[in-house]
Amino acid sequence: MTAITVRVPAKVNLQLAVGPAREDGYHDLVNVFHAVSLFDEVTVTEGDPGAALDPVALTVGGDLGPRAADVPLDSGNLAARAAALLARETGAGTPVGIHLHKTIPVAGGMAGGSADAAATLVACDTLWRTGLARADLLALAARLGSDVPFPLVGGTAVGTGRGELLEPVPCGGRFHWVFALAEEGLSTAAVFGEYDRLRPGAPEPGLDADLMAALAAGDAAALGAALSNDLERAAFSLRPRLRGVLAVGREAGALGAIVSGSGPTCAFLAADEAGAAEVAAALEDSGRCGRTVRAHGDVPGATLL
């Protein structure tokens, strides 16, 4: 095999409960991840045997939107770091080229960079025939970042610890989503810092039983009512106009509206495809967001093509 392609999904957070800051700088989380049908495809190709593995040769294409400059093309890219980590840990690495074909919005709070890293782990594991067990790949993913393990699993899962400890949960139906994308990004570190400022005595996070019941039943109305994000207030503090974006979607009939993760993307749950089209049209007409994309969930995690 000279080239391996892996497709990997974006995520939306259905619940993001955030505890107080830990001594290591992270926060304990209860994070309900839901994989949606916006996909990147990562292709790893055998390189020149005489070339160095680190840095790898990395190229990017696809729908990059206005944030293309936010995708690093050097060894700082999380996908390149994933290849280098797998090579160091297994001793089996050979030079590779990595091409990222992106559909997941760049810098949109939907874990596109983390998804690319997860896909690179799977692609390089296959190309190099390292044969790592899923648990070993998940452990490497967690070393790269808190959001990297979930794209390997996909579906819907509860993440605890700093979000990297995953427990898949049942999803009883197909849910229809609209995502309102912003022209400007929002720093995850800044949002967490603002969260700590606004809520210094945050309690330990807990899982929402109503949300779990809605997921299992496939009840979109109940799920929309149960969506929650502890970082939303901090995101509003740093980017007040996000409140207006959510209001437009709700007025257009969304069953639920939420800032996705640390933002700035806003997620809207619709009753069906027709409802999603109406919400997307209202958001586009409002001029309050850069653009919208639609998707459904949940969908599988990293998949070899």
Short mmCIF file of N, CA, C and O in Angstrom, two decimals, residues 4-8 40-44 99 115 118-124 126 152 301-305:
data_model
loop_
_atom_site.label_atom_id
_atom_site.label_comp_id
_atom_site.label_asym_id
_atom_site.label_seq_id
_atom_site.Cartn_x
_atom_site.Cartn_y
_atom_site.Cartn_z
N ILE A 4 -3.14 5.71 1.94
CA ILE A 4 -4.28 5.32 2.76
C ILE A 4 -5.12 6.57 3.01
O ILE A 4 -4.59 7.62 3.40
N THR A 5 -6.45 6.45 2.81
CA THR A 5 -7.35 7.57 3.06
C THR A 5 -8.34 7.19 4.17
O THR A 5 -8.92 6.10 4.15
N VAL A 6 -8.51 8.09 5.11
CA VAL A 6 -9.43 7.89 6.23
C VAL A 6 -10.40 9.07 6.28
O VAL A 6 -9.97 10.23 6.21
N ARG A 7 -11.68 8.77 6.37
CA ARG A 7 -12.70 9.80 6.54
C ARG A 7 -13.05 9.92 8.01
O ARG A 7 -13.19 8.91 8.71
N VAL A 8 -13.24 11.16 8.48
CA VAL A 8 -13.42 11.39 9.92
C VAL A 8 -14.42 12.53 10.12
O VAL A 8 -14.43 13.50 9.35
N ASP A 40 -13.83 15.42 7.17
CA ASP A 40 -12.54 15.60 6.52
C ASP A 40 -12.06 14.25 6.02
O ASP A 40 -12.43 13.20 6.58
N GLU A 41 -11.27 14.27 4.96
CA GLU A 41 -10.59 13.06 4.49
C GLU A 41 -9.09 13.30 4.55
O GLU A 41 -8.59 14.30 4.04
N VAL A 42 -8.41 12.39 5.22
CA VAL A 42 -6.96 12.49 5.39
C VAL A 42 -6.30 11.36 4.60
O VAL A 42 -6.62 10.19 4.81
N THR A 43 -5.41 11.74 3.68
CA THR A 43 -4.69 10.75 2.88
C THR A 43 -3.22 10.79 3.24
O THR A 43 -2.58 11.86 3.19
N VAL A 44 -2.70 9.65 3.64
CA VAL A 44 -1.28 9.51 3.99
C VAL A 44 -0.61 8.70 2.89
O VAL A 44 -1.06 7.60 2.54
N HIS A 99 -2.16 14.66 3.24
CA HIS A 99 -3.04 15.62 2.59
C HIS A 99 -4.36 15.66 3.34
O HIS A 99 -5.00 14.63 3.55
N ALA A 115 -9.96 15.92 14.64
CA ALA A 115 -10.40 14.86 13.75
C ALA A 115 -9.29 14.47 12.77
O ALA A 115 -9.06 13.28 12.51
N ALA A 118 -6.78 12.30 14.56
CA ALA A 118 -7.29 10.95 14.75
C ALA A 118 -7.21 10.15 13.46
O ALA A 118 -6.80 8.97 13.44
N ALA A 119 -7.61 10.78 12.35
CA ALA A 119 -7.55 10.09 11.07
C ALA A 119 -6.12 9.75 10.68
O ALA A 119 -5.85 8.68 10.10
N THR A 120 -5.19 10.64 10.99
CA THR A 120 -3.78 10.38 10.67
C THR A 120 -3.25 9.19 11.46
O THR A 120 -2.48 8.37 10.93
N LEU A 121 -3.64 9.07 12.73
CA LEU A 121 -3.23 7.90 13.51
C LEU A 121 -3.70 6.60 12.84
O LEU A 121 -2.93 5.65 12.71
N VAL A 122 -4.97 6.57 12.41
CA VAL A 122 -5.51 5.37 11.77
C VAL A 122 -4.81 5.11 10.44
O VAL A 122 -4.44 3.96 10.13
N ALA A 123 -4.61 6.17 9.65
CA ALA A 123 -3.99 6.00 8.33
C ALA A 123 -2.55 5.52 8.45
O ALA A 123 -2.12 4.60 7.73
N CYS A 124 -1.77 6.13 9.36
CA CYS A 124 -0.37 5.73 9.50
C CYS A 124 -0.25 4.33 10.12
O CYS A 124 0.62 3.55 9.73
N THR A 126 -2.25 1.96 9.59
CA THR A 126 -2.53 1.04 8.48
C THR A 126 -1.37 1.00 7.50
O THR A 126 -0.93 -0.07 7.07
N LEU A 152 -12.07 8.98 16.76
CA LEU A 152 -11.79 7.56 16.53
C LEU A 152 -13.02 6.72 16.81
O LEU A 152 -13.25 5.69 16.16
N GLY A 301 -17.24 6.98 13.51
CA GLY A 301 -15.96 7.64 13.65
C GLY A 301 -15.04 7.36 12.47
O GLY A 301 -15.49 7.02 11.37
N ALA A 302 -13.73 7.51 12.68
CA ALA A 302 -12.73 7.38 11.62
C ALA A 302 -12.91 6.08 10.86
O ALA A 302 -12.97 5.00 11.44
N THR A 303 -13.00 6.19 9.52
CA THR A 303 -13.31 5.05 8.65
C THR A 303 -12.33 4.99 7.50
O THR A 303 -12.13 5.99 6.78
N LEU A 304 -11.74 3.83 7.27
CA LEU A 304 -10.87 3.65 6.11
C LEU A 304 -11.71 3.63 4.83
O LEU A 304 -12.74 2.97 4.75
N LEU A 305 -11.26 4.36 3.81
CA LEU A 305 -11.95 4.38 2.52
C LEU A 305 -11.25 3.50 1.51
O LEU A 305 -10.10 3.16 1.66
#
